[in-house]
XYZ file of C-alpha atoms in Angstrom:
543
model
C -0.007 0.022 -0.014
C 1.279 3.392 -0.768
C 2.322 5.698 2.056
C -0.414 7.098 3.998
C -0.361 10.905 4.631
C 1.141 11.801 7.908
C -0.007 15.216 8.548
C -1.143 18.658 7.440
C 1.034 20.176 4.899
C 1.842 23.811 3.470
C 0.266 24.025 -0.017
C 1.425 27.421 -0.825
C 3.411 30.469 0.606
C 2.760 34.118 1.023
C 5.927 36.065 1.219
C 5.869 39.731 2.213
C 8.526 42.078 0.980
C 9.447 45.452 2.677
C 12.267 47.977 1.834
C 13.357 48.171 5.518
C 15.732 45.387 6.367
C 15.278 45.880 10.147
C 11.548 45.491 9.556
C 12.218 42.327 7.633
C 14.195 40.835 10.618
C 11.768 41.831 13.006
C 8.845 40.443 11.062
C 10.261 36.963 10.492
C 7.862 34.352 12.042
C 9.913 31.364 13.358
C 6.882 29.109 13.233
C 6.328 29.745 9.482
C 9.188 28.941 6.987
C 9.952 31.273 4.146
C 10.942 28.265 2.015
C 9.334 24.782 1.691
C 10.741 21.699 0.341
C 9.555 20.501 -2.911
C 8.284 17.163 -1.321
C 6.089 19.287 1.067
C 4.942 21.209 -1.805
C 4.118 18.210 -3.830
C 2.198 16.399 -1.084
C 0.219 19.397 -0.397
C -0.581 19.719 -3.997
C -1.569 15.893 -4.330
C -3.947 16.024 -1.154
C -5.522 19.362 -2.114
C -6.447 18.320 -5.648
C -7.646 14.868 -4.551
C -9.577 16.542 -1.447
C -11.272 19.303 -3.764
C -11.814 16.992 -7.041
C -13.120 13.830 -5.122
C -15.682 15.176 -2.610
C -19.300 15.731 -2.145
C -19.289 19.269 -3.933
C -17.263 19.146 -7.176
C -17.870 15.556 -7.656
C -21.034 14.847 -5.555
C -23.117 17.809 -6.827
C -21.405 18.074 -10.255
C -19.681 15.324 -12.115
C -21.128 12.382 -10.373
C -24.642 13.657 -10.927
C -23.981 14.688 -14.618
C -22.651 11.169 -15.340
C -25.597 9.878 -13.448
C -23.777 7.707 -10.950
C -25.300 9.649 -8.204
C -28.647 11.305 -7.343
C -29.478 13.718 -4.499
C -31.847 12.305 -1.880
C -33.118 15.718 -0.823
C -32.269 18.578 -3.088
C -32.225 17.934 -6.637
C -31.287 21.236 -8.105
C -27.805 20.432 -9.062
C -28.945 17.023 -10.632
C -31.028 19.191 -12.636
C -28.238 21.560 -13.782
C -28.428 24.540 -11.506
C -25.051 24.882 -10.108
C -24.081 27.021 -7.129
C -21.896 29.967 -8.263
C -19.977 30.081 -5.087
C -19.026 26.448 -5.604
C -17.979 27.056 -9.225
C -15.871 30.108 -8.336
C -14.215 28.356 -5.342
C -13.154 25.204 -7.108
C -11.857 27.008 -10.092
C -9.549 28.773 -7.864
C -8.574 25.783 -5.727
C -7.495 23.744 -8.934
C -5.641 26.704 -10.134
C -3.912 27.090 -6.699
C -2.925 23.515 -6.975
C -1.745 23.602 -10.480
C 0.321 26.857 -9.428
C 2.081 25.012 -6.721
C 3.002 22.033 -9.207
C 4.406 24.797 -11.599
C 6.403 26.046 -8.522
C 8.098 22.690 -8.215
C 9.099 22.869 -12.065
C 10.610 26.490 -11.455
C 12.549 25.424 -8.334
C 14.158 22.549 -9.940
C 14.860 24.862 -13.054
C 16.034 27.797 -11.331
C 20.042 27.955 -11.109
C 19.749 29.493 -7.673
C 17.466 26.783 -6.221
C 17.874 23.621 -8.243
C 21.040 22.272 -6.493
C 19.217 22.460 -3.113
C 16.208 20.932 -4.555
C 18.061 17.901 -6.004
C 18.597 16.486 -2.490
C 15.027 15.538 -2.697
C 15.258 13.791 -6.132
C 16.882 14.314 -9.418
C 15.774 17.589 -10.734
C 14.451 16.477 -14.078
C 12.389 13.766 -12.394
C 10.971 16.190 -10.112
C 9.872 18.566 -13.060
C 8.482 15.422 -14.923
C 6.330 14.444 -12.021
C 5.058 17.971 -11.455
C 4.174 18.248 -15.142
C 2.379 15.069 -15.270
C 0.260 15.777 -12.368
C -0.304 19.274 -13.577
C -1.511 18.044 -17.103
C -3.790 15.386 -15.521
C -5.419 18.261 -13.443
C -5.377 20.831 -16.212
C -7.096 18.354 -18.686
C -9.954 17.792 -15.992
C -10.317 21.535 -15.691
C -10.461 22.065 -19.562
C -12.940 19.245 -20.022
C -15.105 20.926 -17.347
C -15.067 24.503 -18.390
C -13.570 24.622 -21.923
C -10.766 26.841 -22.877
C -8.864 28.128 -20.012
C -5.902 30.002 -19.149
C -2.808 28.151 -19.432
C 0.062 29.342 -21.557
C 0.199 32.624 -19.703
C -0.875 31.163 -16.385
C 1.316 30.345 -13.328
C 3.638 33.553 -14.188
C 2.366 36.087 -11.538
C 5.891 37.026 -10.704
C 6.677 37.685 -14.413
C 3.653 40.096 -14.764
C 0.976 37.964 -16.159
C -1.754 39.384 -14.122
C -4.644 38.790 -16.571
C -3.555 35.478 -18.595
C -5.489 34.826 -21.916
C -7.882 31.891 -22.344
C -6.260 29.448 -24.606
C -8.491 27.795 -27.083
C -9.116 24.132 -26.200
C -7.731 22.671 -29.208
C -4.542 24.449 -28.763
C -4.599 23.609 -25.076
C -4.593 19.988 -25.801
C -1.736 20.401 -28.206
C 0.205 22.139 -25.446
C -0.555 19.232 -23.017
C 0.546 16.628 -25.367
C 3.738 18.426 -25.859
C 4.491 18.855 -22.253
C 3.666 15.290 -21.515
C 6.078 14.161 -24.124
C 8.578 16.372 -22.556
C 8.075 14.862 -19.099
C 8.063 11.448 -20.554
C 11.480 12.150 -22.421
C 13.238 13.660 -19.344
C 12.283 11.260 -16.690
C 15.081 8.880 -15.578
C 13.586 5.684 -14.335
C 16.874 4.639 -12.731
C 16.815 7.501 -10.336
C 14.349 8.459 -7.559
C 11.637 11.098 -8.476
C 10.938 12.246 -5.057
C 12.618 11.005 -1.773
C 9.403 11.660 0.098
C 6.108 13.524 -0.271
C 4.577 11.456 -2.989
C 1.515 9.541 -1.966
C 0.606 8.134 -5.381
C 3.920 6.325 -6.376
C 6.037 7.063 -3.300
C 8.670 8.526 -5.542
C 8.949 5.732 -8.145
C 10.018 7.335 -11.338
C 9.199 4.256 -13.445
C 5.747 4.204 -12.175
C 5.313 7.916 -12.945
C 6.610 7.226 -16.594
C 3.875 4.591 -17.035
C 1.401 6.964 -15.655
C 2.283 9.677 -18.115
C 2.113 7.292 -21.075
C -1.318 6.052 -19.921
C -2.406 9.699 -19.410
C -1.183 10.176 -23.068
C -3.498 7.488 -24.169
C -6.423 9.315 -22.443
C -5.691 12.616 -24.069
C -5.313 10.838 -27.354
C -8.717 8.989 -27.241
C -10.327 12.237 -26.391
C -9.144 13.573 -29.700
C -10.082 10.461 -31.611
C -13.010 11.879 -33.410
C -11.205 15.087 -34.437
C -7.396 14.388 -34.817
C -6.496 11.621 -37.179
C -3.200 11.443 -35.314
C -4.677 10.071 -32.210
C -3.555 6.556 -32.979
C -0.072 7.731 -33.424
C -0.032 9.250 -30.153
C -1.112 5.968 -28.538
C 1.305 3.980 -30.494
C 4.001 6.217 -28.874
C 2.713 5.756 -25.486
C 2.464 2.013 -25.691
C 6.027 1.771 -27.324
C 7.380 4.012 -24.288
C 5.311 1.930 -21.544
C 1.839 2.124 -20.389
C 0.021 0.453 -17.477
C 0.190 -3.481 -17.877
C -1.590 -4.495 -14.711
C -3.483 -3.249 -11.538
C -0.358 -2.891 -9.736
C 0.427 0.161 -11.826
C -2.891 2.108 -10.953
C -2.340 5.685 -10.115
C -4.085 5.929 -6.776
C -4.180 8.469 -3.910
C -4.499 6.554 -0.685
C -6.509 8.038 2.147
C -6.223 7.213 5.727
C -8.641 6.221 8.610
C -7.227 8.902 10.786
C -8.501 12.420 10.753
C -8.014 14.929 9.120
C -6.722 12.681 6.257
C -9.889 10.589 5.503
C -11.270 10.660 1.854
C -13.451 13.471 1.418
C -16.455 11.369 0.311
C -16.438 9.805 3.817
C -15.914 13.228 5.398
C -18.880 14.682 3.524
C -21.181 11.868 4.830
C -19.873 11.163 8.274
C -18.105 14.306 9.524
C -20.267 16.972 7.914
C -23.153 14.691 8.225
C -24.736 15.326 4.949
C -26.266 12.054 3.645
C -27.639 13.718 0.560
C -26.669 11.259 -2.045
C -27.382 7.797 -3.339
C -26.560 5.904 -6.288
C -28.993 6.638 -9.142
C -31.779 4.557 -10.628
C -30.431 4.549 -14.227
C -26.986 3.292 -12.975
C -28.444 0.680 -10.663
C -30.775 -0.521 -13.492
C -27.616 -0.802 -15.849
C -25.978 -2.974 -13.228
C -28.904 -5.009 -12.470
C -29.378 -5.679 -16.217
C -32.842 -3.995 -16.167
C -34.032 -2.338 -19.234
C -35.561 1.151 -19.108
C -39.183 0.387 -19.955
C -40.481 3.940 -19.268
C -38.295 5.259 -22.223
C -38.298 1.864 -24.329
C -34.532 1.870 -24.128
C -32.526 -1.086 -24.850
C -29.960 -2.736 -22.512
C -26.514 -4.105 -23.958
C -26.711 -6.950 -21.331
C -30.413 -7.373 -20.363
C -30.852 -9.963 -17.626
C -27.117 -9.997 -16.533
C -26.261 -8.976 -13.148
C -23.056 -7.030 -12.628
C -21.060 -8.380 -9.788
C -19.708 -4.837 -8.949
C -23.092 -3.800 -7.834
C -22.425 -4.973 -4.406
C -19.212 -3.108 -4.310
C -20.527 0.133 -5.454
C -23.412 0.328 -3.313
C -25.161 -1.404 -0.452
C -28.606 -3.245 -0.204
C -31.519 -1.912 1.750
C -32.963 -3.699 4.672
C -34.769 -6.122 2.287
C -31.656 -7.058 0.632
C -32.682 -5.062 -2.454
C -30.785 -2.566 -4.674
C -32.994 0.322 -5.758
C -31.558 3.416 -7.071
C -33.000 6.888 -6.389
C -34.930 8.433 -9.389
C -32.982 11.037 -11.402
C -33.824 14.509 -12.159
C -37.107 14.971 -10.590
C -38.177 18.122 -8.592
C -37.257 18.004 -5.028
C -40.917 18.413 -3.807
C -41.769 15.366 -5.841
C -39.489 12.919 -4.249
C -41.725 12.311 -1.379
C -44.571 11.073 -3.701
C -42.073 8.569 -5.623
C -43.176 5.136 -4.302
C -43.282 5.930 -0.614
C -42.284 3.202 1.642
C -39.615 1.944 -0.695
C -36.245 2.015 1.027
C -33.934 3.323 -1.625
C -30.363 1.874 -1.266
C -28.070 2.941 -0.170
C -28.556 5.088 2.878
C -24.711 5.434 2.775
C -24.763 6.210 6.535
C -25.888 2.610 7.203
C -24.354 0.259 4.456
C -21.104 2.463 4.070
C -20.148 1.044 0.627
C -16.581 1.161 -0.403
C -16.342 4.641 -1.987
C -17.551 6.522 1.195
C -14.997 4.515 3.681
C -12.475 6.713 5.166
C -9.453 5.130 3.573
C -10.764 4.648 0.053
C -8.060 4.870 -2.417
C -9.214 7.449 -5.153
C -8.238 6.296 -8.662
C -6.632 9.017 -11.058
C -6.263 6.517 -13.835
C -6.294 2.630 -13.871
C -5.070 -0.394 -15.896
C -8.607 -1.096 -16.851
C -9.328 2.161 -18.379
C -6.177 1.812 -20.369
C -7.358 -1.554 -21.756
C -10.533 -0.163 -22.881
C -8.653 2.648 -24.752
C -6.508 -0.108 -26.406
C -9.551 -1.876 -27.447
C -10.867 1.053 -29.255
C -7.448 1.800 -30.472
C -7.105 -1.679 -31.861
C -10.524 -1.645 -33.638
C -12.494 -2.640 -30.588
C -10.410 -5.535 -30.032
C -12.142 -8.455 -27.912
C -8.929 -9.375 -26.193
C -8.251 -5.915 -24.760
C -11.843 -5.460 -23.968
C -11.971 -8.639 -21.991
C -8.873 -7.600 -20.146
C -10.436 -4.326 -19.261
C -13.507 -5.993 -17.780
C -11.575 -8.594 -15.802
C -9.202 -5.789 -14.608
C -12.011 -3.608 -13.422
C -13.792 -6.404 -11.371
C -10.400 -7.465 -9.868
C -9.586 -3.775 -9.098
C -12.792 -3.003 -7.305
C -13.006 -6.394 -5.489
C -9.263 -5.936 -4.357
C -10.116 -2.293 -3.227
C -12.983 -3.980 -1.228
C -10.766 -6.352 0.552
C -8.071 -3.589 1.248
C -10.725 -1.126 2.734
C -13.432 -3.409 4.165
C -11.472 -6.619 4.732
C -13.785 -8.782 2.614
C -14.079 -9.832 -1.043
C -17.713 -9.514 -2.413
C -16.958 -10.876 -5.876
C -16.419 -14.741 -6.395
C -14.185 -15.926 -9.155
C -17.203 -17.933 -10.511
C -19.468 -14.819 -10.526
C -16.669 -13.028 -12.346
C -16.038 -15.625 -14.963
C -19.925 -15.875 -15.631
C -20.207 -12.061 -16.129
C -17.248 -11.806 -18.307
C -18.448 -14.457 -20.387
C -21.697 -12.904 -20.826
C -20.641 -9.509 -21.599
C -18.049 -10.592 -24.230
C -20.268 -12.173 -26.608
C -20.527 -8.928 -28.660
C -17.683 -6.437 -28.740
C -18.364 -3.225 -30.459
C -18.189 0.643 -29.635
C -21.162 0.441 -27.328
C -19.847 -2.528 -25.277
C -16.412 -0.953 -24.730
C -17.776 2.617 -23.931
C -20.545 1.175 -21.667
C -17.918 -1.051 -19.723
C -15.500 1.795 -19.413
C -18.386 3.880 -18.019
C -19.244 1.242 -15.415
C -15.585 1.009 -14.403
C -15.051 4.691 -14.047
C -17.543 4.687 -11.173
C -16.632 7.565 -8.732
C -14.487 9.264 -11.469
C -17.523 11.323 -12.464
C -15.152 13.903 -14.589
C -13.908 11.104 -16.864
C -17.092 9.402 -17.359
C -18.991 12.617 -18.156
C -16.310 13.526 -20.789
C -16.355 10.254 -22.418
C -20.351 10.281 -22.735
C -19.852 13.625 -24.519
C -17.190 11.957 -26.800
C -19.216 8.774 -27.591
C -22.677 9.226 -26.713
C -22.661 6.077 -24.547
C -24.011 4.597 -22.395
C -27.248 4.956 -24.185
C -29.071 4.132 -21.011
C -28.527 7.564 -19.430
C -31.471 9.706 -19.150
C -31.820 12.769 -21.458
C -33.792 16.004 -20.444
C -37.453 15.521 -20.768
C -37.326 11.870 -20.672
C -39.361 9.748 -18.154
C -37.575 9.414 -14.760
C -40.124 7.307 -12.535
C -43.706 6.656 -11.601
C -45.016 8.667 -8.677
C -48.215 8.601 -6.701
C -51.090 10.907 -7.005
C -52.885 12.011 -3.626
C -56.117 13.497 -2.936
C -56.468 16.392 -0.237
C -56.792 13.704 2.548
C -53.683 12.011 1.609
C -55.142 8.904 -0.229
C -53.566 7.514 -3.235
C -55.850 8.155 -6.188
C -53.494 6.831 -9.017
C -50.111 7.310 -10.528
C -48.240 9.582 -12.824
C -45.028 9.493 -14.743
C -42.458 12.136 -13.615
C -39.860 13.504 -16.343
C -36.285 14.487 -15.815
C -36.664 18.340 -16.060
C -33.651 20.713 -16.236
C -33.197 24.185 -14.630
C -30.671 25.304 -17.098
C -30.720 24.953 -21.111
C -28.684 22.148 -22.338
C -30.456 21.604 -25.678
C -31.803 18.284 -24.802
C -28.652 16.572 -23.678
C -26.358 16.190 -20.770
C -24.436 19.472 -19.987
C -21.535 19.973 -22.625
C -19.713 22.084 -20.234
C -19.845 24.185 -16.967
C -20.228 27.927 -17.130
C -17.062 29.912 -16.508
C -17.129 31.069 -12.950
C -18.750 34.571 -12.547
C -15.734 35.892 -10.586
C -13.542 35.630 -13.816
C -15.702 38.480 -15.281
C -14.108 41.022 -12.774
C -10.929 39.215 -12.055
C -9.857 38.711 -15.740
C -12.427 40.552 -17.674
C -10.622 40.565 -21.249
C -9.909 36.826 -21.060
C -13.229 35.978 -19.779
C -15.008 38.162 -22.470
C -12.778 36.838 -25.243
C -13.499 33.333 -24.266
C -17.277 33.695 -23.929
C -17.383 35.453 -27.233
C -16.282 32.059 -28.649
C -18.987 30.018 -27.247
C -22.251 29.082 -29.002
C -24.344 32.164 -29.107
C -21.568 34.153 -27.524
C -23.098 33.365 -24.120
C -21.537 31.655 -21.053
C -23.941 28.675 -21.239
C -24.027 24.853 -20.671
C -24.463 23.827 -24.171
C -21.400 24.830 -26.031
C -19.682 21.839 -27.045
C -15.933 20.838 -26.635
C -14.055 20.816 -29.793
C -13.743 17.087 -29.564
C -17.552 16.532 -29.161
C -18.790 16.387 -32.649
C -22.035 14.410 -31.971
C -25.145 15.543 -33.940
C -28.845 14.347 -33.696
C -28.285 12.583 -37.029
C -24.793 11.103 -36.037
C -25.017 10.531 -32.152
C -21.996 8.303 -32.188
C -19.489 9.343 -34.826
C -16.782 7.119 -35.945
C -13.171 7.801 -34.930
C -10.832 9.371 -37.566
């Protein structure tokens, strides 16, 4: 198991400068260092990124509900695409702060006046490479959330870049691929990356190189419908070395000890907000149940996914019933009263809300699904992906909860059932199932592929509810639709609006970026350049 976090860390520094030498000496705080080691900066950045991205706000009220893994039990406004501007503003800033700290590691290991001292903690080039790799992972998530964002002129406040331009998304992707190649080329697998402070790979440069190549595959597959070079990028990554087993997975291991528990756990059991549950569309997909309310098909109807018991917990009757998705908060009480929707996470405590859950940044199973698509939807790679996913989640359950929940017999039966037909839908849907709890990537992949087709679209039927008379008696039933509170043009959100703070903090960049969006407005329906789906071609072929 990777090293557990041992304490709170400094994530950033504020250095005050005055013209008076005496005042400088008087105002030195012995309890706050003016210099922080690169391992401390790295671990601070790693933890803050994971805390902010995988929590009950950015994930719970945005990406996990957009990808329809979760639904809210009480207040469904975010499920229906009404974001909280305060949250949007805050997380944009949080991610940039963390990305800036990673850029700071690069600068410290590049500057002639600081690089020699920094080399005590690992070879300079390796530290630079690791910081670049994690920064690129983070910036891709940010870009796939908001669209074009400041990058080429960002992280240079000391150089006078007070109002960085917003890079166009296609140019930003090119920059990320270029930087990733630089990191891959400079990393020395015979040397330590970091002597301490790395909670993902414990300073193993070889593992970071595999992560970089696997991340290159993720970037490439996102471009598969718009860039004919995407296969070249993947071929280069495979040649250089990608993940080959679950032992390579990029995971951030949390602890059972406060304050270093997983933030999903903290949201439910420290902040006492049991607002979420697994959604009906996702539970029905895992149970092999077809959506009859919307006449949808199911790729493996009647086949029970063994990961269901890992992803969620059953109710008191032993049933798995997901919360209806996208209905108005006031209508939840009329949706089949008396049914015990599973899970009430406070009772069942499934894997993902355990204190020491290991958050996955990128896994071997995802790489297998990417390689299957790369190889023309190869059945062999696809099968490896399904098996690796089941093994990964089962092993996680053993590590965190102390018990396996998936038998080898159940795994074999399921794999046999879902590998009879291998095509674009099968690969994309199994990738979606595997990506549970990584809502940002699942949401992005839906926008690229249009799968899974089982997800609810706006104005489709969500569930059946009771109708009551004025005395509280049931007089009939009605079908409730999935209704939205923001315009998304009949689909899942294509992006999140730029934070409103940007209009005053970086007005020129903000206005230029918004002008390039559909209708020249800051909306939810302007598509990413890599999303080329249309109503006539909902699942475009790769280039």
